[in-house]
Amino acid sequence: MKLHSLTKALLGAGLLMMTGTANAEFTPDKPECIAPAKPGGGFDLTCRILTTSLDKSGLLKEPMRVTFMPGGVGAVAYTHMNSNRREDNNAVVAFSSGSSLNLALHKFGRDLDVDDARWVGAVGTDYGAIIVKDDAPWQSLEELVVDLKANPNKLVFGAGGTVGSQDWMKAAFLYRSLGLDPRSMRYVAYEGGGDAMAAVLGNHIQVYPGDMSEIKGQLDAGIVRVLAVLSPKRLDGDFADIPTATEQGYDMEWPIMRGFYMAPDVSDEAYNYWVQQFNELYQTAEFVEVRNHQGLFPLSMAGDEYEAYVKAEVEKFQTLSREMGLLK
């Protein structure tokens, strides 16, 4: 090998070693999981899956604290990370499909979009469900549909979110699939899923378009019934007997991703470190155990794959919102 070729090769190898060392040596000094809601909700659950599985697997040497930053289904946290902590290498922020919907509806601010974050990875997915009280007169989605078509204004839907929210969208999706105008739906907005569940049990509303992971306790207690799960195929385990909307003849799927992003100007070393943490975490038995215990289903993707997923989801919600008359 000629001298200058050897020198170039050695220099290249040196640069690779330096880059690899920088990635390998970066560790967060104050790792933080930001849950953009009050304690007890879905974002809290998302952070809990990450912090618990990182701790049990031993992948993170420093304890990871959880910070709550409620407001706008993630809007306050998204604005905060873009305004005040653009280069924070320590923090990952919980995100969900509900946040994707609000991002699509410009509820995070007209000046912020899906490119104003670095998308790290997902920890699982949930699925929407059409939920009624156990003594409700309907045993199947078809029976509910018959009543709904006969008198669209009779039944009252309710969930934890206003018109245009993710739960409202599930109900509107059902209305639209039946050729009904979603804007004619009788809908009651509650502060959260717990309040909506109480309203179903108290007969204040008849139908709750909620999430599967939220209702396992009520299902086990025999006080609610799921007429359809909005998944591409039947779920495993305790939910295996619940039919999908698709198998009942209704083209309705509603996955609910749960994952994380970082601030837009974090270093490449920090971003790559966290992506690698997620990829390693997916391979551990501890992560699978924690995710399953929290009632989520597999959705393991990080880095570029996860970014593509989030961007496609936001675009899908923008299209759906236009069809529902929520966006021009």
Short mmCIF file of C-alpha atoms in Angstrom, two decimals:
data_model
loop_
_atom_site.label_atom_id
_atom_site.label_comp_id
_atom_site.label_asym_id
_atom_site.label_seq_id
_atom_site.Cartn_x
_atom_site.Cartn_y
_atom_site.Cartn_z
CA MET A 1 0.00 0.00 0.00
CA LYS A 2 1.33 3.44 -0.87
CA LEU A 3 2.20 5.75 2.01
CA HIS A 4 -0.53 8.32 1.37
CA SER A 5 -3.11 5.53 1.02
CA LEU A 6 -1.97 4.02 4.30
CA THR A 7 -2.17 7.42 5.99
CA LYS A 8 -5.70 7.99 4.70
CA ALA A 9 -6.75 4.55 5.87
CA LEU A 10 -5.31 5.13 9.32
CA LEU A 11 -6.92 8.55 9.56
CA GLY A 12 -10.27 7.07 8.51
CA ALA A 13 -9.97 4.33 11.09
CA GLY A 14 -9.08 6.92 13.70
CA LEU A 15 -12.14 8.97 12.90
CA LEU A 16 -14.33 5.89 13.12
CA MET A 17 -12.83 5.04 16.48
CA MET A 18 -13.39 8.58 17.71
CA THR A 19 -17.03 8.51 16.55
CA GLY A 20 -17.61 5.11 18.07
CA THR A 21 -16.01 6.21 21.32
CA ALA A 22 -18.19 9.32 21.46
CA ASN A 23 -21.31 7.23 20.98
CA ALA A 24 -20.18 4.59 23.43
CA GLU A 25 -19.10 7.07 26.10
CA PHE A 26 -22.18 9.28 26.02
CA THR A 27 -24.49 8.62 28.91
CA PRO A 28 -27.15 10.94 30.31
CA ASP A 29 -26.13 12.44 33.65
CA LYS A 30 -29.73 13.11 34.70
CA PRO A 31 -31.98 10.77 32.65
CA GLU A 32 -35.57 11.98 32.62
CA CYS A 33 -38.84 10.69 31.25
CA ILE A 34 -41.40 13.45 30.72
CA ALA A 35 -45.04 12.38 30.93
CA PRO A 36 -47.08 15.22 29.37
CA ALA A 37 -50.13 14.68 31.59
CA LYS A 38 -51.12 14.25 35.22
CA PRO A 39 -50.11 11.04 37.04
CA GLY A 40 -52.19 7.97 36.37
CA GLY A 41 -52.91 8.32 32.65
CA GLY A 42 -51.57 6.82 29.46
CA PHE A 43 -48.44 8.98 29.37
CA ASP A 44 -47.63 7.97 32.94
CA LEU A 45 -48.04 4.35 31.86
CA THR A 46 -45.72 4.93 28.89
CA CYS A 47 -42.98 6.39 31.10
CA ARG A 48 -43.50 3.64 33.65
CA ILE A 49 -42.90 0.94 31.03
CA LEU A 50 -39.64 2.60 29.99
CA THR A 51 -38.26 3.42 33.44
CA THR A 52 -39.19 0.07 34.98
CA SER A 53 -37.83 -2.05 32.12
CA LEU A 54 -34.61 -0.01 31.87
CA ASP A 55 -34.10 -0.46 35.60
CA LYS A 56 -34.90 -4.19 35.64
CA SER A 57 -32.76 -4.90 32.59
CA GLY A 58 -29.79 -2.96 33.98
CA LEU A 59 -29.32 -1.05 30.71
CA LEU A 60 -29.45 2.34 32.42
CA LYS A 61 -26.97 2.86 35.23
CA GLU A 62 -28.50 6.07 36.59
CA PRO A 63 -32.08 6.06 37.93
CA MET A 64 -34.53 7.70 35.51
CA ARG A 65 -36.88 10.22 37.06
CA VAL A 66 -40.39 10.93 35.78
CA THR A 67 -41.57 14.52 35.39
CA PHE A 68 -45.22 15.38 34.76
CA MET A 69 -46.01 18.21 32.36
CA PRO A 70 -49.78 18.17 31.65
CA GLY A 71 -51.56 20.11 28.96
CA GLY A 72 -53.15 19.63 25.56
CA VAL A 73 -52.46 15.89 25.13
CA GLY A 74 -48.76 16.68 24.84
CA ALA A 75 -48.95 20.21 23.43
CA VAL A 76 -47.46 21.92 26.48
CA ALA A 77 -44.52 19.52 26.61
CA TYR A 78 -43.89 19.78 22.85
CA THR A 79 -43.83 23.57 23.05
CA HIS A 80 -41.64 23.48 26.16
CA MET A 81 -39.04 21.22 24.55
CA ASN A 82 -38.93 23.46 21.49
CA SER A 83 -38.79 26.71 23.44
CA ASN A 84 -36.74 26.00 26.55
CA ARG A 85 -34.91 22.68 26.21
CA ARG A 86 -34.01 22.34 22.56
CA GLU A 87 -30.62 20.75 23.34
CA ASP A 88 -31.57 18.60 26.34
CA ASN A 89 -29.74 15.29 25.85
CA ASN A 90 -31.11 13.80 29.07
CA ALA A 91 -34.85 13.80 28.45
CA VAL A 92 -37.20 11.65 26.42
CA VAL A 93 -40.86 12.68 26.19
CA ALA A 94 -43.82 10.28 26.03
CA PHE A 95 -45.90 10.47 22.88
CA SER A 96 -48.98 8.69 21.58
CA SER A 97 -51.33 8.41 18.63
CA GLY A 98 -53.54 10.95 20.42
CA SER A 99 -50.61 13.34 20.28
CA SER A 100 -50.14 12.56 16.57
CA LEU A 101 -53.76 13.50 15.99
CA ASN A 102 -53.40 16.81 17.81
CA LEU A 103 -50.20 17.49 15.89
CA ALA A 104 -52.10 16.83 12.66
CA LEU A 105 -54.83 19.25 13.78
CA HIS A 106 -52.22 21.96 14.52
CA LYS A 107 -53.15 21.90 18.20
CA PHE A 108 -49.44 21.99 19.08
CA GLY A 109 -49.27 25.43 17.46
CA ARG A 110 -49.18 26.56 13.87
CA ASP A 111 -45.41 26.97 14.00
CA LEU A 112 -44.71 23.42 15.23
CA ASP A 113 -45.00 20.24 13.21
CA VAL A 114 -43.73 16.67 13.10
CA ASP A 115 -40.23 17.82 12.12
CA ASP A 116 -39.77 19.72 15.41
CA ALA A 117 -38.66 16.65 17.36
CA ARG A 118 -36.28 13.72 17.06
CA TRP A 119 -38.26 10.50 17.14
CA VAL A 120 -36.64 7.86 19.35
CA GLY A 121 -38.75 4.73 19.65
CA ALA A 122 -41.99 2.99 20.57
CA VAL A 123 -42.67 0.78 23.57
CA GLY A 124 -45.93 -0.79 22.44
CA THR A 125 -49.38 -0.28 21.05
CA ASP A 126 -52.90 -0.39 22.36
CA TYR A 127 -56.10 -0.76 20.35
CA GLY A 128 -59.40 1.05 20.40
CA ALA A 129 -62.54 -0.72 21.49
CA ILE A 130 -66.30 -0.21 21.41
CA ILE A 131 -67.31 -0.63 25.06
CA VAL A 132 -70.73 -0.86 26.68
CA LYS A 133 -72.03 -1.78 30.11
CA ASP A 134 -72.35 -5.52 30.70
CA ASP A 135 -76.15 -5.37 30.95
CA ALA A 136 -76.51 -3.31 27.75
CA PRO A 137 -78.96 -4.75 25.21
CA TRP A 138 -76.31 -5.36 22.52
CA GLN A 139 -74.29 -8.55 22.28
CA SER A 140 -72.44 -7.61 19.10
CA LEU A 141 -71.40 -4.62 17.05
CA GLU A 142 -74.05 -5.51 14.49
CA GLU A 143 -76.82 -5.22 17.10
CA LEU A 144 -75.52 -1.80 18.14
CA VAL A 145 -75.39 -0.72 14.50
CA VAL A 146 -79.01 -1.71 13.93
CA ASP A 147 -80.11 0.57 16.79
CA LEU A 148 -77.77 3.33 15.65
CA LYS A 149 -79.12 3.30 12.09
CA ALA A 150 -82.72 3.23 13.29
CA ASN A 151 -82.27 6.26 15.53
CA PRO A 152 -78.84 7.95 15.23
CA ASN A 153 -79.74 10.61 17.82
CA LYS A 154 -80.92 8.23 20.51
CA LEU A 155 -77.63 6.76 21.69
CA VAL A 156 -75.10 8.85 23.59
CA PHE A 157 -71.37 8.29 23.13
CA GLY A 158 -68.81 9.62 25.58
CA ALA A 159 -65.06 9.48 26.17
CA GLY A 160 -62.05 11.28 27.61
CA GLY A 161 -61.60 13.98 25.00
CA THR A 162 -63.45 16.72 23.17
CA VAL A 163 -64.76 16.74 19.61
CA GLY A 164 -61.83 15.99 17.32
CA SER A 165 -59.98 13.96 19.96
CA GLN A 166 -58.81 10.41 19.41
CA ASP A 167 -61.75 8.82 21.23
CA TRP A 168 -64.22 11.04 19.40
CA MET A 169 -62.54 9.98 16.16
CA LYS A 170 -63.21 6.31 16.91
CA ALA A 171 -66.91 6.98 17.31
CA ALA A 172 -66.93 9.26 14.26
CA PHE A 173 -65.16 6.54 12.30
CA LEU A 174 -68.03 4.17 13.17
CA TYR A 175 -70.63 6.77 12.14
CA ARG A 176 -68.90 7.42 8.86
CA SER A 177 -68.63 3.71 8.05
CA LEU A 178 -72.43 3.51 8.38
CA GLY A 179 -73.02 6.45 6.08
CA LEU A 180 -74.03 8.70 8.99
CA ASP A 181 -72.80 12.24 9.60
CA PRO A 182 -70.36 12.20 12.55
CA ARG A 183 -71.32 15.78 13.37
CA SER A 184 -74.83 14.59 14.24
CA MET A 185 -73.50 12.25 16.94
CA ARG A 186 -74.52 12.87 20.53
CA TYR A 187 -71.21 12.97 22.34
CA VAL A 188 -70.20 13.88 25.90
CA ALA A 189 -66.60 14.87 26.61
CA TYR A 190 -65.00 13.86 29.92
CA GLU A 191 -61.69 14.75 31.52
CA GLY A 192 -60.31 11.26 31.08
CA GLY A 193 -61.02 7.60 30.51
CA GLY A 194 -61.82 7.00 34.18
CA ASP A 195 -64.63 9.55 34.10
CA ALA A 196 -65.97 8.10 30.85
CA MET A 197 -65.97 4.59 32.32
CA ALA A 198 -67.89 5.86 35.35
CA ALA A 199 -70.41 7.46 32.99
CA VAL A 200 -70.97 4.15 31.19
CA LEU A 201 -71.46 2.30 34.46
CA GLY A 202 -73.79 5.03 35.69
CA ASN A 203 -75.90 4.87 32.49
CA HIS A 204 -75.14 8.51 31.63
CA ILE A 205 -73.79 7.38 28.27
CA GLN A 206 -74.41 4.16 26.38
CA VAL A 207 -71.22 3.68 24.35
CA TYR A 208 -67.60 4.36 25.28
CA PRO A 209 -65.06 4.25 22.42
CA GLY A 210 -62.09 3.60 24.68
CA ASP A 211 -58.87 1.55 24.73
CA MET A 212 -58.31 -2.12 25.50
CA SER A 213 -55.50 -1.62 28.02
CA GLU A 214 -57.70 0.61 30.18
CA ILE A 215 -60.51 -1.87 30.76
CA LYS A 216 -58.99 -5.22 31.69
CA GLY A 217 -60.00 -4.81 35.33
CA GLN A 218 -63.60 -4.00 34.42
CA LEU A 219 -63.71 -6.89 31.97
CA ASP A 220 -62.38 -9.28 34.59
CA ALA A 221 -65.01 -7.98 37.01
CA GLY A 222 -67.76 -8.61 34.44
CA ILE A 223 -69.13 -5.06 34.50
CA VAL A 224 -68.42 -4.08 30.89
CA ARG A 225 -68.63 -5.75 27.48
CA VAL A 226 -66.48 -5.10 24.44
CA LEU A 227 -68.53 -5.31 21.25
CA ALA A 228 -65.47 -5.00 19.02
CA VAL A 229 -61.74 -4.46 19.28
CA LEU A 230 -60.32 -2.18 16.58
CA SER A 231 -57.28 -4.33 15.77
CA PRO A 232 -56.31 -6.04 12.50
CA LYS A 233 -56.77 -9.47 14.08
CA ARG A 234 -57.92 -10.85 17.40
CA LEU A 235 -55.69 -10.13 20.34
CA ASP A 236 -54.00 -12.85 22.33
CA GLY A 237 -54.45 -14.03 25.88
CA ASP A 238 -57.35 -12.73 27.93
CA PHE A 239 -58.77 -10.81 24.96
CA ALA A 240 -58.78 -13.72 22.49
CA ASP A 241 -62.58 -14.18 22.61
CA ILE A 242 -63.34 -10.57 21.66
CA PRO A 243 -64.13 -10.21 17.94
CA THR A 244 -62.62 -7.48 15.80
CA ALA A 245 -64.76 -4.94 13.99
CA THR A 246 -63.30 -6.21 10.71
CA GLU A 247 -64.47 -9.78 11.21
CA GLN A 248 -67.95 -8.40 11.95
CA GLY A 249 -67.98 -6.67 8.57
CA TYR A 250 -66.81 -3.15 9.52
CA ASP A 251 -63.53 -1.84 8.17
CA MET A 252 -62.35 -0.19 11.37
CA GLU A 253 -58.87 -0.37 12.88
CA TRP A 254 -57.49 2.00 15.49
CA PRO A 255 -53.99 1.25 16.82
CA ILE A 256 -52.77 3.52 19.60
CA MET A 257 -49.00 3.84 19.52
CA ARG A 258 -47.04 4.73 22.62
CA GLY A 259 -43.49 5.98 22.22
CA PHE A 260 -40.99 8.78 22.77
CA TYR A 261 -39.29 11.76 21.18
CA MET A 262 -36.43 14.08 22.08
CA ALA A 263 -35.94 17.82 21.65
CA PRO A 264 -35.07 18.99 18.11
CA ASP A 265 -31.45 20.06 18.69
CA VAL A 266 -30.10 17.22 20.80
CA SER A 267 -26.68 15.93 19.78
CA ASP A 268 -26.37 13.02 17.39
CA GLU A 269 -24.43 11.15 20.07
CA ALA A 270 -27.27 11.51 22.55
CA TYR A 271 -29.93 10.61 20.01
CA ASN A 272 -28.02 7.54 18.85
CA TYR A 273 -27.45 6.52 22.45
CA TRP A 274 -31.19 6.54 23.22
CA VAL A 275 -32.09 4.75 19.98
CA GLN A 276 -29.57 2.06 20.85
CA GLN A 277 -31.02 1.79 24.36
CA PHE A 278 -34.45 1.12 22.86
CA ASN A 279 -33.12 -1.46 20.39
CA GLU A 280 -31.32 -3.29 23.18
CA LEU A 281 -34.31 -3.03 25.47
CA TYR A 282 -36.57 -4.77 22.94
CA GLN A 283 -34.39 -7.88 23.21
CA THR A 284 -34.78 -8.25 26.98
CA ALA A 285 -37.24 -10.46 28.80
CA GLU A 286 -37.71 -7.69 31.36
CA PHE A 287 -39.12 -5.30 28.75
CA VAL A 288 -41.54 -7.88 27.36
CA GLU A 289 -42.74 -8.72 30.86
CA VAL A 290 -43.28 -5.06 31.83
CA ARG A 291 -45.03 -4.18 28.53
CA ASN A 292 -47.37 -7.16 28.78
CA HIS A 293 -48.11 -6.45 32.44
CA GLN A 294 -49.19 -2.92 31.49
CA GLY A 295 -51.60 -4.30 28.88
CA LEU A 296 -49.80 -3.15 25.75
CA PHE A 297 -49.13 -5.16 22.62
CA PRO A 298 -45.89 -5.43 20.60
CA LEU A 299 -44.71 -2.44 18.57
CA SER A 300 -40.92 -2.34 18.73
CA MET A 301 -39.29 0.16 16.38
CA ALA A 302 -36.70 2.87 16.93
CA GLY A 303 -34.77 5.52 15.03
CA ASP A 304 -35.55 5.99 11.33
CA GLU A 305 -38.25 3.30 11.30
CA TYR A 306 -40.10 4.93 14.18
CA GLU A 307 -39.78 8.40 12.65
CA ALA A 308 -41.32 7.12 9.41
CA TYR A 309 -44.17 5.54 11.41
CA VAL A 310 -44.97 8.78 13.26
CA LYS A 311 -44.88 10.88 10.08
CA ALA A 312 -47.16 8.44 8.27
CA GLU A 313 -49.57 8.47 11.23
CA VAL A 314 -49.74 12.28 11.29
CA GLU A 315 -50.41 12.33 7.56
CA LYS A 316 -53.14 9.71 7.96
CA PHE A 317 -54.81 11.77 10.68
CA GLN A 318 -54.67 14.91 8.54
CA THR A 319 -56.47 13.07 5.74
CA LEU A 320 -59.06 11.62 8.13
CA SER A 321 -59.59 15.01 9.79
CA ARG A 322 -60.33 16.60 6.42
CA GLU A 323 -62.86 13.87 5.70
CA MET A 324 -64.50 14.53 9.08
CA GLY A 325 -64.66 18.26 8.41
CA LEU A 326 -62.14 19.13 11.12
CA LEU A 327 -59.49 20.48 8.73
CA LYS A 328 -59.87 22.50 5.56
#
